[in-house]
Structure formats: structure tokens, C-alpha cells
């Protein structure tokens, strides 16, 4: 994933991106990155949580991923509001599972942004916002 982001022009700034939210709660998002989107001063900052979906149940892993995504988004709103959170998944699981109508409706309902990457080529193939 890191190589795919770098090939796409992103500079990895944090690996992992860590936040201490309260005395009891700490979170670790897989990566933080930024990209200069023009020759001017504008920058785009993202945080990326990578999920492999290699377990027995894709729906169970999806439940975990959605829960983490929602928690991480709240954490970013509190600690680093310029950063946009993406859930990164491999192209294979995107095509096999994430195109399902129910999964699409969950993604839309919770406004989950996806970053789809090709594992072998280490390239970003889709940004879904």
C-alpha cells in the first residue's frame, strides 16, 4: 500500500498515524500521507486504514472495518481535521465483495471513502469518494 501511494504521488508522513485521544484510548491508523495537488501551496492530507480481508468471513471483517473507520473518522475530526480518511482494500476483494448492493449501501450511508489498490502491481486503481 505504501508503494502504491508513493507511485500515485503521495508522500508518506506517518507510518503509522498515532493519536492519544484520552488517557485510556489510543488509536493507530496505518498511514498518513500528503500530496501537493498543485504548484501552489495547496495540500491534500489523508489517513489510510488498510484492511486485508483474508479471514474466513468477509462480512465479519467488514463489520470490524466499518466500526474502525467510523471511530477513526471521529478521532481525526478531533485531532487532525484536515486529514481525510480512506479505507484501503485490494482490488480482488473490491470486485468480489465490495460491489455487492448491500455493501455499497453501507458505504454510501456512512460515507466511507475507498482506496482500491492492485496488490501485485502495487498501484492505486480507484479512489472512491
Coordinates of C-alpha atoms in Angstrom, one line a residue:
X1 CA 0.0 0.0 0.0
X2 CA 2.8 2.4 0.9
X3 CA 4.5 1.9 -2.5
X4 CA 1.1 2.3 -4.3
X5 CA 0.6 5.7 -2.6
X6 CA 4.1 6.8 -3.4
X7 CA 3.6 5.8 -7.1
X8 CA 0.4 7.9 -7.0
X9 CA 2.4 10.9 -5.9
X10 CA 1.8 10.9 -2.2
X11 CA 4.4 11.5 0.5
X12 CA 4.1 9.2 3.5
X13 CA 4.2 11.4 6.5
X14 CA 3.3 8.9 9.3
X15 CA 3.5 5.1 9.3
X16 CA 1.5 4.6 11.5
X17 CA -0.5 7.7 12.3
X18 CA -0.9 7.6 16.0
X19 CA -3.3 9.6 18.3
X20 CA -3.8 9.6 22.1
X21 CA -7.5 10.5 22.4
X22 CA -8.0 10.2 26.1
X23 CA -6.0 8.6 28.9
X24 CA -7.5 5.3 28.0
X25 CA -8.0 5.5 24.3
X26 CA -5.2 5.5 21.7
X27 CA -5.6 4.7 18.0
X28 CA -3.2 3.8 15.3
X29 CA -4.3 4.3 11.7
X30 CA -2.0 2.5 9.3
X31 CA -0.7 5.6 7.3
X32 CA -0.8 9.3 7.0
X33 CA 0.1 10.9 3.7
X34 CA 0.0 14.2 1.9
X35 CA 0.1 15.3 -1.7
X36 CA 0.8 18.6 -3.3
X37 CA -2.2 19.0 -5.6
X38 CA -0.9 22.0 -7.5
X39 CA 2.3 24.0 -7.9
X40 CA 0.8 26.4 -5.3
X41 CA 0.6 26.0 -1.6
X42 CA -2.5 23.7 -1.5
X43 CA -2.0 20.3 0.0
X44 CA -4.3 17.4 0.4
X45 CA -3.8 15.2 3.5
X46 CA -5.2 11.7 4.0
X47 CA -5.1 8.9 6.5
X48 CA -5.3 5.4 5.2
X49 CA -6.5 2.3 7.1
X50 CA -5.5 -0.8 5.2
X51 CA -7.7 -3.9 5.5
X52 CA -6.7 -7.3 4.0
X53 CA -10.0 -9.3 4.3
X54 CA -8.1 -12.6 4.5
X55 CA -10.1 -14.1 7.3
X56 CA -12.9 -16.7 7.0
X57 CA -15.8 -14.3 6.9
X58 CA -15.7 -11.2 4.7
X59 CA -18.9 -9.8 6.3
X60 CA -17.3 -10.2 9.8
X61 CA -14.2 -8.3 8.6
X62 CA -16.4 -5.7 7.0
X63 CA -18.2 -5.1 10.3
X64 CA -14.8 -4.6 12.0
X65 CA -13.6 -2.3 9.2
X66 CA -16.7 -0.2 9.3
X67 CA -16.5 0.2 13.1
X68 CA -12.9 1.1 13.0
X69 CA -13.5 3.5 10.1
X70 CA -16.2 5.4 12.0
X71 CA -14.1 5.6 15.2
X72 CA -11.1 6.8 13.3
X73 CA -13.1 9.4 11.5
X74 CA -14.3 10.9 14.8
X75 CA -10.7 10.8 16.1
X76 CA -9.4 12.6 13.0
X77 CA -12.2 15.2 13.4
X78 CA -10.9 15.9 16.9
X79 CA -7.1 15.7 16.3
X80 CA -6.3 16.3 12.7
X81 CA -9.4 17.6 10.9
X82 CA -7.6 18.5 7.6
X83 CA -7.0 14.8 7.0
X84 CA -9.5 12.7 5.0
X85 CA -9.8 9.1 6.0
X86 CA -9.8 6.3 3.4
X87 CA -10.3 2.6 3.8
X88 CA -7.8 0.8 1.6
X89 CA -8.6 -2.6 0.1
X90 CA -7.2 -4.8 -2.5
X91 CA -8.8 -4.8 -6.0
X92 CA -9.7 -8.5 -5.6
X93 CA -11.9 -8.0 -2.5
X94 CA -13.4 -4.9 -4.0
X95 CA -14.5 -6.8 -7.1
X96 CA -15.6 -10.0 -5.1
X97 CA -17.3 -8.4 -2.1
X98 CA -17.5 -4.6 -2.1
X99 CA -19.6 -4.3 -5.3
X100 CA -22.5 -6.1 -3.6
X101 CA -25.6 -3.9 -3.4
X102 CA -25.8 -4.2 0.4
X103 CA -22.2 -3.3 0.9
X104 CA -22.5 -0.4 -1.4
X105 CA -25.5 0.9 0.5
X106 CA -23.5 0.7 3.8
X107 CA -20.6 2.5 2.2
X108 CA -22.9 5.2 0.9
X109 CA -24.9 5.5 4.2
X110 CA -21.7 6.0 6.3
X111 CA -19.8 8.0 3.6
X112 CA -16.9 5.6 3.6
X113 CA -14.2 6.6 1.2
X114 CA -12.3 3.7 -0.5
X115 CA -8.9 3.5 -1.9
X116 CA -8.6 0.3 -4.1
X117 CA -5.1 -0.9 -5.0
X118 CA -3.6 -3.7 -7.1
X119 CA -1.5 -5.8 -4.8
X120 CA 0.9 -7.3 -7.3
X121 CA 1.5 -4.1 -9.2
X122 CA 1.5 -2.0 -6.0
X123 CA -0.7 0.6 -7.7
X124 CA -3.8 2.6 -6.8
X125 CA -6.5 1.6 -9.2
X126 CA -9.5 3.5 -7.8
X127 CA -10.3 6.4 -5.4
X128 CA -14.0 6.2 -4.4
X129 CA -15.2 9.2 -2.5

